Coordinates of C-alpha atoms and ligand atoms in Angstrom, one line a residue:
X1 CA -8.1 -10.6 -21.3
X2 CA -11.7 -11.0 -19.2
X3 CA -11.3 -9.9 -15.8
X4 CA -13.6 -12.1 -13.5
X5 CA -15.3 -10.1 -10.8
X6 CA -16.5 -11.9 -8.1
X7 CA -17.6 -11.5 -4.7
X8 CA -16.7 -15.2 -3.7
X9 CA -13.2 -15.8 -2.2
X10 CA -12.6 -19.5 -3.0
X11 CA -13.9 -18.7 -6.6
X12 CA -11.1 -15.9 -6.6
X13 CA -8.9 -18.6 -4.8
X14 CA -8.9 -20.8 -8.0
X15 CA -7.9 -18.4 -10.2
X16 CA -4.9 -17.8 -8.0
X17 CA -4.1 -21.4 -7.9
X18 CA -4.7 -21.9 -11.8
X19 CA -1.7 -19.7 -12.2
X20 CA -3.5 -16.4 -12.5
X21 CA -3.5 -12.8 -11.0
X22 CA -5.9 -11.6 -8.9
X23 CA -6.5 -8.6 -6.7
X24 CA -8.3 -8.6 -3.4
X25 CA -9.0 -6.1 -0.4
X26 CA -7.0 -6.0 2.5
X27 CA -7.3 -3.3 5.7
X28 CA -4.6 -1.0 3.7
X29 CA -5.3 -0.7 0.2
X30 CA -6.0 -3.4 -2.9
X31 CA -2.9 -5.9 -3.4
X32 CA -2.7 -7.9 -6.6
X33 CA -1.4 -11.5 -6.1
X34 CA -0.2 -14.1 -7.4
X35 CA 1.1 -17.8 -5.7
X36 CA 4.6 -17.1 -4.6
X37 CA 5.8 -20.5 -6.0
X38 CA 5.1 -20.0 -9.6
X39 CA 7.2 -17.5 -10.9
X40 CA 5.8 -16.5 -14.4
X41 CA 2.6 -15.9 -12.6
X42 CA 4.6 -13.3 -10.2
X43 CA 6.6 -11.9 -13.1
X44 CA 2.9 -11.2 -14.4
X45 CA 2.3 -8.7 -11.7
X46 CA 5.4 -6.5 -12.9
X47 CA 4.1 -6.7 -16.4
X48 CA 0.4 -5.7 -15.3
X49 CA 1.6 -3.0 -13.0
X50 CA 4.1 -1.3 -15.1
X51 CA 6.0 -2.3 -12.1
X52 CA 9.9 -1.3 -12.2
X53 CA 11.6 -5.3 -11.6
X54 CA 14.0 -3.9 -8.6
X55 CA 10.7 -3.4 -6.6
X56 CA 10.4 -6.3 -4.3
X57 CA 6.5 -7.9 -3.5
X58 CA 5.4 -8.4 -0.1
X59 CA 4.5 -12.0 0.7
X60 CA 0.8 -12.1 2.0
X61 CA 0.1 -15.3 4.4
X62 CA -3.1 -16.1 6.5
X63 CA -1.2 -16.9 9.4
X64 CA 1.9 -16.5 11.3
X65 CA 2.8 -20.4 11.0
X66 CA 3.5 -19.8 7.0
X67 CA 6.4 -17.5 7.8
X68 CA 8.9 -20.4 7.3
X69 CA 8.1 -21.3 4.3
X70 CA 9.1 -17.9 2.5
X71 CA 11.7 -16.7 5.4
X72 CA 15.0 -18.6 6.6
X73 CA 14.5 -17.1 10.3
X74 CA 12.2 -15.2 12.7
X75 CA 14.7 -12.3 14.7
X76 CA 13.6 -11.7 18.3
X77 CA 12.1 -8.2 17.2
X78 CA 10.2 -9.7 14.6
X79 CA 8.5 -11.7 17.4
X80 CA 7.7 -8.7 19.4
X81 CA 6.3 -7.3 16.4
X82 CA 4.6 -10.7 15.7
X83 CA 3.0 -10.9 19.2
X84 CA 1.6 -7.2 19.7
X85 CA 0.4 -5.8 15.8
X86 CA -0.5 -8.9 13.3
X87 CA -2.9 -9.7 11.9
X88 CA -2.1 -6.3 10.9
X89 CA -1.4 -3.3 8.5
X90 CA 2.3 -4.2 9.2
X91 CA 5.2 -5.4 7.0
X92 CA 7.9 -7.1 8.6
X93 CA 11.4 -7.7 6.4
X94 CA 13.2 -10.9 7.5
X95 CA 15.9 -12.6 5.7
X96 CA 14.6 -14.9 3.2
X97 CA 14.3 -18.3 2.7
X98 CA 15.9 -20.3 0.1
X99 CA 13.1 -22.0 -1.6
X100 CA 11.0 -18.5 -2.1
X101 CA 11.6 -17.5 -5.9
X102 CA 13.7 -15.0 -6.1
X103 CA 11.2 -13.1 -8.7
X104 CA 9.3 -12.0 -5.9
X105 CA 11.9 -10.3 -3.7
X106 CA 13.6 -8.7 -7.0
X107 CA 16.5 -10.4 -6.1
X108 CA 17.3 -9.3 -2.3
X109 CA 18.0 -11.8 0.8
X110 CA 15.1 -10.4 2.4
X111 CA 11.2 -11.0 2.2
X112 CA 8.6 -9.0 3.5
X113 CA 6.0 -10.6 5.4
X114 CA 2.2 -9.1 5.9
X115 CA -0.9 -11.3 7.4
X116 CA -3.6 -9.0 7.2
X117 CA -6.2 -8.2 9.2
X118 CA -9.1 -7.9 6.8
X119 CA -11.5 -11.1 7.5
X120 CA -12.1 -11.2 3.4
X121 CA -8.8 -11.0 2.5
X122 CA -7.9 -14.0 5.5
X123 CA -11.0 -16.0 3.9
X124 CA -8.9 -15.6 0.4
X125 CA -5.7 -16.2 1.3
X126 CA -7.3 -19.2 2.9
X127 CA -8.3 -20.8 0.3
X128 CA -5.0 -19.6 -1.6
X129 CA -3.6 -22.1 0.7
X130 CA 0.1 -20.6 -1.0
X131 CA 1.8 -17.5 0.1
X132 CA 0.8 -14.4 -2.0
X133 CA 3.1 -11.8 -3.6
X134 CA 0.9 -8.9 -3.3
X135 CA 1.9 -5.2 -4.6
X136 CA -0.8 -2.4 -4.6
X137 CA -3.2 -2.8 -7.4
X138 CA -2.6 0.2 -9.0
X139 CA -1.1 1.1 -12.1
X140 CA 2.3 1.7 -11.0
X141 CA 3.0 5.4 -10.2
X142 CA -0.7 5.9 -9.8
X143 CA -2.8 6.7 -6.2
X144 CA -3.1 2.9 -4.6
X145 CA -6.8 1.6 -4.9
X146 CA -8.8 2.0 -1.8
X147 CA -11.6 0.5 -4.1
X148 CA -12.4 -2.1 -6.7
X149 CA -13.7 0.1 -8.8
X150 CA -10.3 1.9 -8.9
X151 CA -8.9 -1.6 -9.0
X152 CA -10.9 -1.8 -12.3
X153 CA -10.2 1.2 -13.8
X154 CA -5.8 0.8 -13.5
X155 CA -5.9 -2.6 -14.0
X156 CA -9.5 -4.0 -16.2
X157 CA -8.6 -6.1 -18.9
X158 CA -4.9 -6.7 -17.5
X159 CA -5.9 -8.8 -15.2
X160 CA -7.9 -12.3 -14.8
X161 CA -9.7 -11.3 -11.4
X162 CA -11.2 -9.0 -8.8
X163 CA -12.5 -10.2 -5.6
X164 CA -15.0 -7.1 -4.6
X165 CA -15.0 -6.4 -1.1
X166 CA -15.6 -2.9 0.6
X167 CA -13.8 0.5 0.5
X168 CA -10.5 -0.4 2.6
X169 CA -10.3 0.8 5.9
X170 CA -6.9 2.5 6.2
X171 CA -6.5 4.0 2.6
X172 CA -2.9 4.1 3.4
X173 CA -0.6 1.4 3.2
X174 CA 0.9 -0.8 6.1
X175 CA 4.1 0.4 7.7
X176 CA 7.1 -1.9 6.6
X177 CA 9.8 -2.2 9.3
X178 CA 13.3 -3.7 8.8
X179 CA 13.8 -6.6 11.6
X180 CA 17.2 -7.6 10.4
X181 CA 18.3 -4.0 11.4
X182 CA 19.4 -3.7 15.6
X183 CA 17.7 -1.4 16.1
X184 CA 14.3 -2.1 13.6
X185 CA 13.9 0.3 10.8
X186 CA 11.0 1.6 9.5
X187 CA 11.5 1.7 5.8
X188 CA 8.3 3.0 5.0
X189 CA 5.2 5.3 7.2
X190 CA 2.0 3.5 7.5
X191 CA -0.8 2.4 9.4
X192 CA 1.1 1.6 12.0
X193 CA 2.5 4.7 13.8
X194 CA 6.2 4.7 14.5
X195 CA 5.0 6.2 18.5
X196 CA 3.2 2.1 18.8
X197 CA 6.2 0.5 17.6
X198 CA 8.4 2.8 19.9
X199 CA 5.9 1.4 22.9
X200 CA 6.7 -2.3 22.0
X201 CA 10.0 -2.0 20.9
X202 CA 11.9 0.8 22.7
X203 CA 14.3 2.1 20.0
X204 CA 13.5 2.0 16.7
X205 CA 14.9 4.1 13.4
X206 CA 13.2 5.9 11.0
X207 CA 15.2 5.8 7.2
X208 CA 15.3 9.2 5.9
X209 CA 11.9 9.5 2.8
X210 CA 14.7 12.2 1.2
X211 CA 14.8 11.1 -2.2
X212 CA 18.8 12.3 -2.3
X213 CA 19.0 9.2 0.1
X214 CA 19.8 6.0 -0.8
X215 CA 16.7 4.4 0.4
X216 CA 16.7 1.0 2.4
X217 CA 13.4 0.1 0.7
X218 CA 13.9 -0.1 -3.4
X219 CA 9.9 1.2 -3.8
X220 CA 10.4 4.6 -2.1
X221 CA 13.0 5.1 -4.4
X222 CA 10.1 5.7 -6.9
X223 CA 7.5 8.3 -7.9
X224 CA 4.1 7.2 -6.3
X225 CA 0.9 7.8 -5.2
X226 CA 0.4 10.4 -7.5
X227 CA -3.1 11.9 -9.6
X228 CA -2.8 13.6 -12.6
X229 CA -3.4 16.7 -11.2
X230 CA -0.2 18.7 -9.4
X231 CA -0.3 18.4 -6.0
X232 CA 0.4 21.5 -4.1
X233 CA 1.7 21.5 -0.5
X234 CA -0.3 24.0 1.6
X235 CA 0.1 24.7 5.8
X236 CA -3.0 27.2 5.7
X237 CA -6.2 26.7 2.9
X238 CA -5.7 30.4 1.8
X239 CA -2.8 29.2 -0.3
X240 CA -4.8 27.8 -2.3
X241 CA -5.2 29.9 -5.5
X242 CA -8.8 30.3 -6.7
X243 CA -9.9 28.5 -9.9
X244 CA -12.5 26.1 -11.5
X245 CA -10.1 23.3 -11.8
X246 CA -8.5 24.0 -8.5
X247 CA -9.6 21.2 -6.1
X248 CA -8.4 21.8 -2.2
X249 CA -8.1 18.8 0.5
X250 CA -7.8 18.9 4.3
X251 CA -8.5 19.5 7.8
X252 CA -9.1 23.4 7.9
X253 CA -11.9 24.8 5.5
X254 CA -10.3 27.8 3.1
X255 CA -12.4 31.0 3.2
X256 CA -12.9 31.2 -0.2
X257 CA -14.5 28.2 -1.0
X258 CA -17.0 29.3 -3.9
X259 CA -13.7 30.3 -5.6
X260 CA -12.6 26.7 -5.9
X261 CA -13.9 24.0 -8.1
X262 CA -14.3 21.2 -5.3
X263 CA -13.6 21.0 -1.3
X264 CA -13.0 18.2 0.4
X265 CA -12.9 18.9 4.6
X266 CA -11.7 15.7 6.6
X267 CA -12.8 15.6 10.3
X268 CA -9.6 13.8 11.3
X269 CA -6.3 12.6 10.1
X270 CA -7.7 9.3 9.7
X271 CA -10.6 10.1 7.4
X272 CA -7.8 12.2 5.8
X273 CA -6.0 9.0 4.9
X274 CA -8.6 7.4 4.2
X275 CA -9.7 9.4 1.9
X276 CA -7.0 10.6 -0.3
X277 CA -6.8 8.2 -2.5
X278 CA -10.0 8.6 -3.7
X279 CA -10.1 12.1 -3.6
X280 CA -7.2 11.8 -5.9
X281 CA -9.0 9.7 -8.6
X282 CA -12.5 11.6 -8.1
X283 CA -10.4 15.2 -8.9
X284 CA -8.6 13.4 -12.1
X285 CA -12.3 12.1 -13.5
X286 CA -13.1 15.4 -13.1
X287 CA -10.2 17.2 -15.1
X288 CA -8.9 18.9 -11.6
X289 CA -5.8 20.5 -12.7
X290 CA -4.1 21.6 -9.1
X291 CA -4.6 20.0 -5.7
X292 CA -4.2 21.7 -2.9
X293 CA -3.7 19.3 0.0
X294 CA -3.0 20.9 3.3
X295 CA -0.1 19.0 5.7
X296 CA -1.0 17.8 8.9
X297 CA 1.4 17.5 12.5
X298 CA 4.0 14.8 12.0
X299 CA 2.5 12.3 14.5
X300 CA 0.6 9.3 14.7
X301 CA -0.8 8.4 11.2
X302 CA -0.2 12.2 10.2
X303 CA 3.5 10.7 9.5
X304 CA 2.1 8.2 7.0
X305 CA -0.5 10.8 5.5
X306 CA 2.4 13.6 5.1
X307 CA 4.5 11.2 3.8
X308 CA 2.2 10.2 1.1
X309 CA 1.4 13.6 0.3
X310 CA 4.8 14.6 -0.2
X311 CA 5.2 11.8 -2.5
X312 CA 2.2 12.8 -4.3
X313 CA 3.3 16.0 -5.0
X314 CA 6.8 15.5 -6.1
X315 CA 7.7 15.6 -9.9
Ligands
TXA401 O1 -0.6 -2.2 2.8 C1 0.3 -2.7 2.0 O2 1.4 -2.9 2.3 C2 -0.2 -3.1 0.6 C3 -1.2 -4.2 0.7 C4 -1.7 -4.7 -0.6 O3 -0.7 -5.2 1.5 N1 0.9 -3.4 -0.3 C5 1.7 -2.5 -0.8 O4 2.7 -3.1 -1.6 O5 1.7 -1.3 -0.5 P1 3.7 -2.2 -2.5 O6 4.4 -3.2 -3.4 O7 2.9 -1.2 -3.2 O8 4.7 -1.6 -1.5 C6 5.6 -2.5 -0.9 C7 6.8 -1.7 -0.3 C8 7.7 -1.1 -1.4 O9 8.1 0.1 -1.0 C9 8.8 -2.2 -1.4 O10 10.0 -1.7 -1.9 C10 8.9 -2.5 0.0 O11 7.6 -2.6 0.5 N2 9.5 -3.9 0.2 C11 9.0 -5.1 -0.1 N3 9.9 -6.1 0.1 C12 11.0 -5.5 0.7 C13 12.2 -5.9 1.1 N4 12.6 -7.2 1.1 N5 13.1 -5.0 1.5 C14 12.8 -3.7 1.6 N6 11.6 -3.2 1.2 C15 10.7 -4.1 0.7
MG402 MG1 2.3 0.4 -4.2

């Protein structure tokens, strides 16, 4: 199969409404869509992604008013959520509505909801005029795209269309909270810290990310996020062993850094996260063979970051 690139939204739009996939930027990461009413188009997604079939999508609207149409209720913390963070890198699960297939929440009672934030993707989903299933855009298992180009590279030929926008802003994915929990649980880290939603909320749980847990969320149940490479876990850079094919990421330079085959030194957690990803993909072009990628303190988006990195480097 062709896959269309295109710059244009409602060109991307019609391939969306003809039945087809298509991916498109958002303020997170690249999502690959689909209409939520036609369900071979949905099961596509799975089959492009490699996608395991118990993962659910979230459902991508351009406004809050489309919530009924894929979930049966709103819950009072939903609202609160509503009213303070979206348009938003947030995911909010709500029970589900009857009419939604049930393709696109792998067979659960809940949806997850997402309007983004991202005035390209809003332009998109627009002229979608349809709610939009949207997973990552990656090859499942793989670091998400922060890209099209990486879009391209996991997906080209799998796919019928790319709408090209800009790197994405975050480079980690939105935070998915649980609003049919009392109190809300966040299922999943993101670009939402769990201190904001404290500040609107009050309480609010975290699920345990232990893989021994039985996770609430059926994706982090799932290797992700991960390079080629092996990612190792490092507090300080001189863990980092020397070598050619030895690549080391994060906030403190390592003293030896002629003894390592690339170095990447972020300013700040958030150009940490948003770089990853394509740190990632530029070390596994390059035949890196270890990643070194040092931890950061458990707050703010450093939750999200750690979280992801920790994913990454688990086999
Ligand atoms: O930022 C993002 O969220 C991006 C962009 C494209 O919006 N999307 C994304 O989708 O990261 P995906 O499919 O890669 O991750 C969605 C996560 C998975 O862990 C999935 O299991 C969880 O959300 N999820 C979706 N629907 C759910 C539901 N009804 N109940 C529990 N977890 C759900
Ligand atoms: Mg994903």
């Amino acid at each position: 199969m062709a896959t269309t690139r295109t710059t244009s939204p409602t060109e991307a739009a019609h391939h969306l409404r003809r039945g087809n996939l298509v991916a498109f930027p958002t303020e997170t990461v690249y999502g690959l869509g689909a209409d939520a009413f036609r369900p071979d188009a949905v099961r596509r997604i799975f089959e492009a992604k490699g996608r395991p079939a118990d993962n659910p999508l979230i459902v991508h609207l351009r406004r809050q008013e489309q919530i009924g149409q894929v979930a049966a209720r709103i819950p009072p913390v939903a609202q609160h959520l509503l009213d303070t963070f979206v348009p938003g890198p947030l995911t909010l699960i709500l029970p589900k509505h009857d009419n939604l297939p049930s393709v696109v929440t792998a067979d659960l009672e809940t949806v997850g909801i997402r309007v983004p934030r991202l005035p390209l993707a809003q332009s998109f989903l627009e002229a979608c005029d349809t709610p939009v299933p949207a997973p990552s855009a990656n090859r499942s298992g793989r670091p998400s795209p922060t890209s099209w180009e990486a879009v391209e590279h996991d997906l080209g030929g799998r796919i019928d269309c790319i709408l090209q926008g800009g790197r994405t802003d975050a480079g980690v994915e939105s935070t998915v909270v649980d609003c049919t929990t009392d109190p809300a649980t966040v299922l999943r880290p993101g670009a939402v810290s769990v201190e904001s939603l404290r500040r609107t909320l009050g309480e609010v749980q975290v699920a345990s990310s232990d893989a021994d847990a039985a996770p609430r969320s059926p994706g982090t149940r799932h290797r992700h996020y991960a390079p080629s490479a092996q990612v190792q876990l490092v507090e300080d850079p001189s863990e980092a062993a020397s070598g050619d094919r030895h690549a080391y990421v994060g906030l403190d330079a390592p003293a030896h850094t002629d003894a390592l085959g690339a170095v990447y030194i972020e300013e700040d957690v958030r150009t940490y996260a948003h770089d990853l990803f394509h740190i990632f993909r530029v070390c596994d072009e390059n035949e890196v063979e270890v990643i070194y990628a040092q931890t950061v303190s458990p707050t703010g988006l450093g939750r999200a970051l750690n979280d992801r990195l920790r994913r990454a480097a688990a086999r």
